[in-house]
Amino acid sequence: MALFCVDDDGLKVLLVKRAEDPYARHWALPSGVLKPHLDDSLMAAARRVLAHKVSVELPHVAEVSTFSGPTRDPRGWSIATLFYALLPKDKINAIVRNKVEAVQWVSASSPRHRLAFDHEEQLQAALRALRSRVGDDVLPLHLLPEKFTLTQLQKVCEAILGRDLDKSVFRRRLKGSTDLVELDEYERGPQRPAQLFKAREGFTF
């Protein structure tokens, strides 16, 4: 599971330090095992695994790809289905920390750790899927607080894509969007007040 969040330093992904072999004390993406008596689908299994990592309900979870083969796990032939999820910026501290594993938010594009199994490949696949959605002009509103400014939205898109966006072009792209709801509220700061927006009811990434 690739759990993404955006903070002031850019796009982050959550890693956990494994407590057991194989790859004990190595960093990895959060993962779990399908339990047929509890899970009626792979999505149900993914959400159950997430419930042990995050104390809030995540608005968006998506399947990315399946990875399989005889070499991805030293215990033998295995199969894994990769999902990614989006955590709003104001919920970044909702991670559940337990006694058997450490957790760490790291740069999604440069995690600084060698990951267990084939999780480096999986992370790259999740990144490509997320960037493809944003590149197709789908707004990553699930990564933002309930109320946000257009500048904050642009910064989230830039963090995902890994490049700056022209402000005027970005604002034109947003005109006529049915996913944004203008609010009669403003964020006050050193500059002139910025209008606040929210995602339309029922929006899904």
PDB file of C-alpha atoms in Angstrom:
ATOM      1  CA  MET A   1       0.000   0.000   0.000  1.00  0.00           C
ATOM      2  CA  ALA A   2       1.415   3.363  -1.020  1.00  0.00           C
ATOM      3  CA  LEU A   3      -0.086   5.971   1.306  1.00  0.00           C
ATOM      4  CA  PHE A   4       0.587   9.473  -0.014  1.00  0.00           C
ATOM      5  CA  CYS A   5       0.388  12.846   1.691  1.00  0.00           C
ATOM      6  CA  VAL A   6       1.633  16.321   0.794  1.00  0.00           C
ATOM      7  CA  ASP A   7       3.315  18.578   3.337  1.00  0.00           C
ATOM      8  CA  ASP A   8       5.367  21.761   3.038  1.00  0.00           C
ATOM      9  CA  ASP A   9       8.345  19.740   1.766  1.00  0.00           C
ATOM     10  CA  GLY A  10       6.502  17.978  -1.050  1.00  0.00           C
ATOM     11  CA  LEU A  11       4.878  14.634  -1.813  1.00  0.00           C
ATOM     12  CA  LYS A  12       5.483  12.045   0.913  1.00  0.00           C
ATOM     13  CA  VAL A  13       4.858   8.322   1.221  1.00  0.00           C
ATOM     14  CA  LEU A  14       4.536   6.330   4.437  1.00  0.00           C
ATOM     15  CA  LEU A  15       7.110   3.621   5.191  1.00  0.00           C
ATOM     16  CA  VAL A  16       7.105   1.092   8.023  1.00  0.00           C
ATOM     17  CA  LYS A  17      10.104  -0.707   9.484  1.00  0.00           C
ATOM     18  CA  ARG A  18       9.482  -4.442   9.407  1.00  0.00           C
ATOM     19  CA  ALA A  19       9.673  -6.250  12.750  1.00  0.00           C
ATOM     20  CA  GLU A  20       9.907  -9.792  11.384  1.00  0.00           C
ATOM     21  CA  ASP A  21      11.814 -11.770   8.765  1.00  0.00           C
ATOM     22  CA  PRO A  22      12.170 -11.679   5.887  1.00  0.00           C
ATOM     23  CA  TYR A  23      13.736  -8.224   5.757  1.00  0.00           C
ATOM     24  CA  ALA A  24      13.470  -7.579   9.506  1.00  0.00           C
ATOM     25  CA  ARG A  25      14.484  -3.988  10.347  1.00  0.00           C
ATOM     26  CA  HIS A  26      14.170  -2.992   6.687  1.00  0.00           C
ATOM     27  CA  TRP A  27      11.845  -0.229   5.525  1.00  0.00           C
ATOM     28  CA  ALA A  28       8.877  -1.180   3.358  1.00  0.00           C
ATOM     29  CA  LEU A  29       5.477  -0.040   2.181  1.00  0.00           C
ATOM     30  CA  PRO A  30       2.675  -1.022   4.590  1.00  0.00           C
ATOM     31  CA  SER A  31       1.320  -4.437   3.653  1.00  0.00           C
ATOM     32  CA  GLY A  32      -0.850  -7.255   4.882  1.00  0.00           C
ATOM     33  CA  VAL A  33      -2.211 -10.669   4.024  1.00  0.00           C
ATOM     34  CA  LEU A  34      -5.632 -11.377   2.542  1.00  0.00           C
ATOM     35  CA  LYS A  35      -7.864 -13.039   5.142  1.00  0.00           C
ATOM     36  CA  PRO A  36     -10.828 -14.716   3.418  1.00  0.00           C
ATOM     37  CA  HIS A  37     -12.818 -14.974   6.645  1.00  0.00           C
ATOM     38  CA  LEU A  38     -12.569 -11.173   7.051  1.00  0.00           C
ATOM     39  CA  ASP A  39     -12.154  -9.824   3.507  1.00  0.00           C
ATOM     40  CA  ASP A  40     -14.703 -10.257   0.745  1.00  0.00           C
ATOM     41  CA  SER A  41     -12.431  -8.532  -1.787  1.00  0.00           C
ATOM     42  CA  LEU A  42      -8.892  -7.244  -2.282  1.00  0.00           C
ATOM     43  CA  MET A  43     -10.177  -3.711  -1.698  1.00  0.00           C
ATOM     44  CA  ALA A  44     -11.634  -4.817   1.643  1.00  0.00           C
ATOM     45  CA  ALA A  45      -8.259  -6.282   2.575  1.00  0.00           C
ATOM     46  CA  ALA A  46      -6.499  -3.042   1.594  1.00  0.00           C
ATOM     47  CA  ARG A  47      -8.849  -0.953   3.712  1.00  0.00           C
ATOM     48  CA  ARG A  48      -8.431  -3.322   6.660  1.00  0.00           C
ATOM     49  CA  VAL A  49      -4.653  -2.983   6.435  1.00  0.00           C
ATOM     50  CA  LEU A  50      -5.016   0.808   6.273  1.00  0.00           C
ATOM     51  CA  ALA A  51      -7.273   0.818   9.324  1.00  0.00           C
ATOM     52  CA  HIS A  52      -4.299  -0.473  11.324  1.00  0.00           C
ATOM     53  CA  LYS A  53      -2.113   2.386  10.059  1.00  0.00           C
ATOM     54  CA  VAL A  54      -4.411   5.425   9.965  1.00  0.00           C
ATOM     55  CA  SER A  55      -6.974   6.494  12.553  1.00  0.00           C
ATOM     56  CA  VAL A  56      -9.207   8.297  10.034  1.00  0.00           C
ATOM     57  CA  GLU A  57     -11.315   7.087   7.118  1.00  0.00           C
ATOM     58  CA  LEU A  58      -9.437   7.637   3.861  1.00  0.00           C
ATOM     59  CA  PRO A  59     -11.477   9.204   1.055  1.00  0.00           C
ATOM     60  CA  HIS A  60      -9.679   7.507  -1.825  1.00  0.00           C
ATOM     61  CA  VAL A  61      -8.088   4.082  -2.258  1.00  0.00           C
ATOM     62  CA  ALA A  62      -7.283   2.754  -5.737  1.00  0.00           C
ATOM     63  CA  GLU A  63      -5.850  -0.454  -7.148  1.00  0.00           C
ATOM     64  CA  VAL A  64      -2.699   0.025  -9.215  1.00  0.00           C
ATOM     65  CA  SER A  65      -1.251  -3.293 -10.371  1.00  0.00           C
ATOM     66  CA  THR A  66      -0.379  -6.887  -9.448  1.00  0.00           C
ATOM     67  CA  PHE A  67       3.190  -8.078  -8.870  1.00  0.00           C
ATOM     68  CA  SER A  68       4.144 -11.737  -8.927  1.00  0.00           C
ATOM     69  CA  GLY A  69       7.034 -14.121  -9.440  1.00  0.00           C
ATOM     70  CA  PRO A  70       9.457 -16.522  -7.781  1.00  0.00           C
ATOM     71  CA  THR A  71      12.082 -13.934  -6.777  1.00  0.00           C
ATOM     72  CA  ARG A  72      10.152 -11.042  -5.230  1.00  0.00           C
ATOM     73  CA  ASP A  73      10.000 -12.820  -1.824  1.00  0.00           C
ATOM     74  CA  PRO A  74      12.869 -14.997  -0.461  1.00  0.00           C
ATOM     75  CA  ARG A  75      10.282 -17.433   0.905  1.00  0.00           C
ATOM     76  CA  GLY A  76       9.262 -18.410  -2.620  1.00  0.00           C
ATOM     77  CA  TRP A  77       6.748 -17.663  -5.350  1.00  0.00           C
ATOM     78  CA  SER A  78       4.317 -14.920  -4.308  1.00  0.00           C
ATOM     79  CA  ILE A  79       1.715 -12.502  -5.603  1.00  0.00           C
ATOM     80  CA  ALA A  80       0.847  -9.017  -4.340  1.00  0.00           C
ATOM     81  CA  THR A  81      -1.710  -6.417  -5.403  1.00  0.00           C
ATOM     82  CA  LEU A  82      -0.657  -2.783  -5.016  1.00  0.00           C
ATOM     83  CA  PHE A  83      -3.042  -0.036  -3.941  1.00  0.00           C
ATOM     84  CA  TYR A  84      -2.462   3.624  -3.262  1.00  0.00           C
ATOM     85  CA  ALA A  85      -4.363   5.926  -0.916  1.00  0.00           C
ATOM     86  CA  LEU A  86      -4.472   9.681  -0.325  1.00  0.00           C
ATOM     87  CA  LEU A  87      -4.317  11.280   3.114  1.00  0.00           C
ATOM     88  CA  PRO A  88      -5.338  14.958   3.523  1.00  0.00           C
ATOM     89  CA  LYS A  89      -2.585  17.293   4.680  1.00  0.00           C
ATOM     90  CA  ASP A  90      -4.365  18.191   7.919  1.00  0.00           C
ATOM     91  CA  LYS A  91      -4.585  14.488   8.836  1.00  0.00           C
ATOM     92  CA  ILE A  92      -0.856  13.755   8.506  1.00  0.00           C
ATOM     93  CA  ASN A  93      -0.618  13.089  12.254  1.00  0.00           C
ATOM     94  CA  ALA A  94      -3.398  10.480  12.165  1.00  0.00           C
ATOM     95  CA  ILE A  95      -0.894   7.661  11.697  1.00  0.00           C
ATOM     96  CA  VAL A  96      -1.261   4.861  14.232  1.00  0.00           C
ATOM     97  CA  ARG A  97       2.096   4.060  15.827  1.00  0.00           C
ATOM     98  CA  ASN A  98       2.363   0.717  17.571  1.00  0.00           C
ATOM     99  CA  LYS A  99       5.109  -1.029  19.518  1.00  0.00           C
ATOM    100  CA  VAL A 100       6.259  -3.477  16.856  1.00  0.00           C
ATOM    101  CA  GLU A 101       7.149  -1.164  14.014  1.00  0.00           C
ATOM    102  CA  ALA A 102       8.478   2.329  13.341  1.00  0.00           C
ATOM    103  CA  VAL A 103       6.828   4.545  10.754  1.00  0.00           C
ATOM    104  CA  GLN A 104       8.282   7.378   8.727  1.00  0.00           C
ATOM    105  CA  TRP A 105       7.091   9.846   6.107  1.00  0.00           C
ATOM    106  CA  VAL A 106       9.718  10.133   3.358  1.00  0.00           C
ATOM    107  CA  SER A 107       9.998  11.788  -0.019  1.00  0.00           C
ATOM    108  CA  ALA A 108       7.971   9.730  -2.497  1.00  0.00           C
ATOM    109  CA  SER A 109      10.431  10.344  -5.314  1.00  0.00           C
ATOM    110  CA  SER A 110      13.553   9.797  -3.193  1.00  0.00           C
ATOM    111  CA  PRO A 111      12.769   7.712  -0.095  1.00  0.00           C
ATOM    112  CA  ARG A 112      16.444   7.500   1.082  1.00  0.00           C
ATOM    113  CA  HIS A 113      15.978   3.867   2.160  1.00  0.00           C
ATOM    114  CA  ARG A 114      16.482   0.628   0.308  1.00  0.00           C
ATOM    115  CA  LEU A 115      13.047  -0.971   0.454  1.00  0.00           C
ATOM    116  CA  ALA A 116      12.211  -4.598   1.196  1.00  0.00           C
ATOM    117  CA  PHE A 117      10.932  -7.047  -1.439  1.00  0.00           C
ATOM    118  CA  ASP A 118      10.075  -5.286  -4.716  1.00  0.00           C
ATOM    119  CA  HIS A 119       8.603  -2.266  -2.939  1.00  0.00           C
ATOM    120  CA  GLU A 120      10.837   0.210  -4.773  1.00  0.00           C
ATOM    121  CA  GLU A 121       9.287  -0.982  -8.026  1.00  0.00           C
ATOM    122  CA  GLN A 122       5.830  -0.833  -6.474  1.00  0.00           C
ATOM    123  CA  LEU A 123       6.374   2.711  -5.222  1.00  0.00           C
ATOM    124  CA  GLN A 124       7.396   3.836  -8.690  1.00  0.00           C
ATOM    125  CA  ALA A 125       4.263   2.224 -10.140  1.00  0.00           C
ATOM    126  CA  ALA A 126       2.058   4.000  -7.603  1.00  0.00           C
ATOM    127  CA  LEU A 127       3.769   7.307  -8.362  1.00  0.00           C
ATOM    128  CA  ARG A 128       3.203   6.854 -12.089  1.00  0.00           C
ATOM    129  CA  ALA A 129      -0.484   6.102 -11.487  1.00  0.00           C
ATOM    130  CA  LEU A 130      -0.945   9.174  -9.283  1.00  0.00           C
ATOM    131  CA  ARG A 131       0.915  11.470 -11.669  1.00  0.00           C
ATOM    132  CA  SER A 132      -1.050  10.113 -14.621  1.00  0.00           C
ATOM    133  CA  ARG A 133      -4.338  11.038 -12.955  1.00  0.00           C
ATOM    134  CA  VAL A 134      -3.178  14.572 -12.194  1.00  0.00           C
ATOM    135  CA  GLY A 135      -1.666  14.850 -15.673  1.00  0.00           C
ATOM    136  CA  ASP A 136      -5.119  14.021 -17.052  1.00  0.00           C
ATOM    137  CA  ASP A 137      -6.482  17.115 -15.247  1.00  0.00           C
ATOM    138  CA  VAL A 138      -8.073  15.194 -12.378  1.00  0.00           C
ATOM    139  CA  LEU A 139      -7.782  17.373  -9.273  1.00  0.00           C
ATOM    140  CA  PRO A 140      -6.135  15.713  -6.235  1.00  0.00           C
ATOM    141  CA  LEU A 141      -8.603  17.265  -3.805  1.00  0.00           C
ATOM    142  CA  HIS A 142      -8.363  14.338  -1.365  1.00  0.00           C
ATOM    143  CA  LEU A 143      -4.854  15.517  -0.445  1.00  0.00           C
ATOM    144  CA  LEU A 144      -6.159  18.891   0.734  1.00  0.00           C
ATOM    145  CA  PRO A 145      -7.974  19.997   3.890  1.00  0.00           C
ATOM    146  CA  GLU A 146     -11.748  20.393   3.713  1.00  0.00           C
ATOM    147  CA  LYS A 147     -11.315  24.084   2.822  1.00  0.00           C
ATOM    148  CA  PHE A 148      -8.405  25.275   0.690  1.00  0.00           C
ATOM    149  CA  THR A 149      -7.195  28.046  -1.600  1.00  0.00           C
ATOM    150  CA  LEU A 150      -6.380  27.698  -5.283  1.00  0.00           C
ATOM    151  CA  THR A 151      -2.736  28.396  -4.473  1.00  0.00           C
ATOM    152  CA  GLN A 152      -2.722  25.436  -2.096  1.00  0.00           C
ATOM    153  CA  LEU A 153      -4.298  23.265  -4.794  1.00  0.00           C
ATOM    154  CA  GLN A 154      -1.645  24.333  -7.313  1.00  0.00           C
ATOM    155  CA  LYS A 155       1.160  23.523  -4.859  1.00  0.00           C
ATOM    156  CA  VAL A 156      -0.252  20.024  -4.322  1.00  0.00           C
ATOM    157  CA  CYS A 157      -0.386  19.432  -8.086  1.00  0.00           C
ATOM    158  CA  GLU A 158       3.199  20.685  -8.411  1.00  0.00           C
ATOM    159  CA  ALA A 159       4.337  18.397  -5.578  1.00  0.00           C
ATOM    160  CA  ILE A 160       2.818  15.389  -7.350  1.00  0.00           C
ATOM    161  CA  LEU A 161       4.086  16.236 -10.823  1.00  0.00           C
ATOM    162  CA  GLY A 162       7.507  17.316  -9.598  1.00  0.00           C
ATOM    163  CA  ARG A 163       7.529  20.560 -11.576  1.00  0.00           C
ATOM    164  CA  ASP A 164       6.259  24.131 -11.412  1.00  0.00           C
ATOM    165  CA  LEU A 165       3.008  25.070 -13.120  1.00  0.00           C
ATOM    166  CA  ASP A 166       2.202  28.404 -14.717  1.00  0.00           C
ATOM    167  CA  LYS A 167      -0.310  30.145 -12.441  1.00  0.00           C
ATOM    168  CA  SER A 168      -2.407  31.704 -15.208  1.00  0.00           C
ATOM    169  CA  VAL A 169      -2.590  28.458 -17.185  1.00  0.00           C
ATOM    170  CA  PHE A 170      -3.489  26.536 -14.034  1.00  0.00           C
ATOM    171  CA  ARG A 171      -6.267  28.981 -13.129  1.00  0.00           C
ATOM    172  CA  ARG A 172      -7.729  28.790 -16.655  1.00  0.00           C
ATOM    173  CA  ARG A 173      -7.754  25.027 -16.338  1.00  0.00           C
ATOM    174  CA  LEU A 174      -9.893  25.341 -13.210  1.00  0.00           C
ATOM    175  CA  LYS A 175     -12.515  27.598 -14.790  1.00  0.00           C
ATOM    176  CA  GLY A 176     -15.724  25.719 -15.270  1.00  0.00           C
ATOM    177  CA  SER A 177     -14.608  22.815 -13.087  1.00  0.00           C
ATOM    178  CA  THR A 178     -17.604  21.142 -11.501  1.00  0.00           C
ATOM    179  CA  ASP A 179     -15.385  19.610  -8.815  1.00  0.00           C
ATOM    180  CA  LEU A 180     -14.747  22.909  -7.009  1.00  0.00           C
ATOM    181  CA  VAL A 181     -17.275  24.780  -4.869  1.00  0.00           C
ATOM    182  CA  GLU A 182     -16.614  28.439  -4.140  1.00  0.00           C
ATOM    183  CA  LEU A 183     -17.133  29.474  -0.534  1.00  0.00           C
ATOM    184  CA  ASP A 184     -18.010  32.898   0.801  1.00  0.00           C
ATOM    185  CA  GLU A 185     -14.979  32.606   3.059  1.00  0.00           C
ATOM    186  CA  TYR A 186     -11.431  33.870   2.825  1.00  0.00           C
ATOM    187  CA  GLU A 187      -8.053  32.963   4.237  1.00  0.00           C
ATOM    188  CA  ARG A 188      -6.386  35.967   5.837  1.00  0.00           C
ATOM    189  CA  GLY A 189      -2.641  36.485   5.653  1.00  0.00           C
ATOM    190  CA  PRO A 190       0.090  38.996   4.842  1.00  0.00           C
ATOM    191  CA  GLN A 191      -1.162  39.202   1.257  1.00  0.00           C
ATOM    192  CA  ARG A 192      -4.689  40.050   0.181  1.00  0.00           C
ATOM    193  CA  PRO A 193      -7.345  37.565   1.394  1.00  0.00           C
ATOM    194  CA  ALA A 194      -7.568  34.381  -0.679  1.00  0.00           C
ATOM    195  CA  GLN A 195     -10.940  32.841  -1.410  1.00  0.00           C
ATOM    196  CA  LEU A 196     -11.564  29.387  -0.011  1.00  0.00           C
ATOM    197  CA  PHE A 197     -12.964  26.429  -1.922  1.00  0.00           C
ATOM    198  CA  LYS A 198     -14.067  22.886  -1.123  1.00  0.00           C
ATOM    199  CA  ALA A 199     -14.610  19.718  -3.135  1.00  0.00           C
ATOM    200  CA  ARG A 200     -18.111  19.130  -4.410  1.00  0.00           C
ATOM    201  CA  GLU A 201     -20.162  16.615  -2.485  1.00  0.00           C
ATOM    202  CA  GLY A 202     -19.471  13.108  -3.720  1.00  0.00           C
ATOM    203  CA  PHE A 203     -16.197  14.021  -5.432  1.00  0.00           C
ATOM    204  CA  THR A 204     -13.880  11.074  -6.071  1.00  0.00           C
ATOM    205  CA  PHE A 205     -10.373  11.184  -7.464  1.00  0.00           C
TER     206      PHE A 205
END
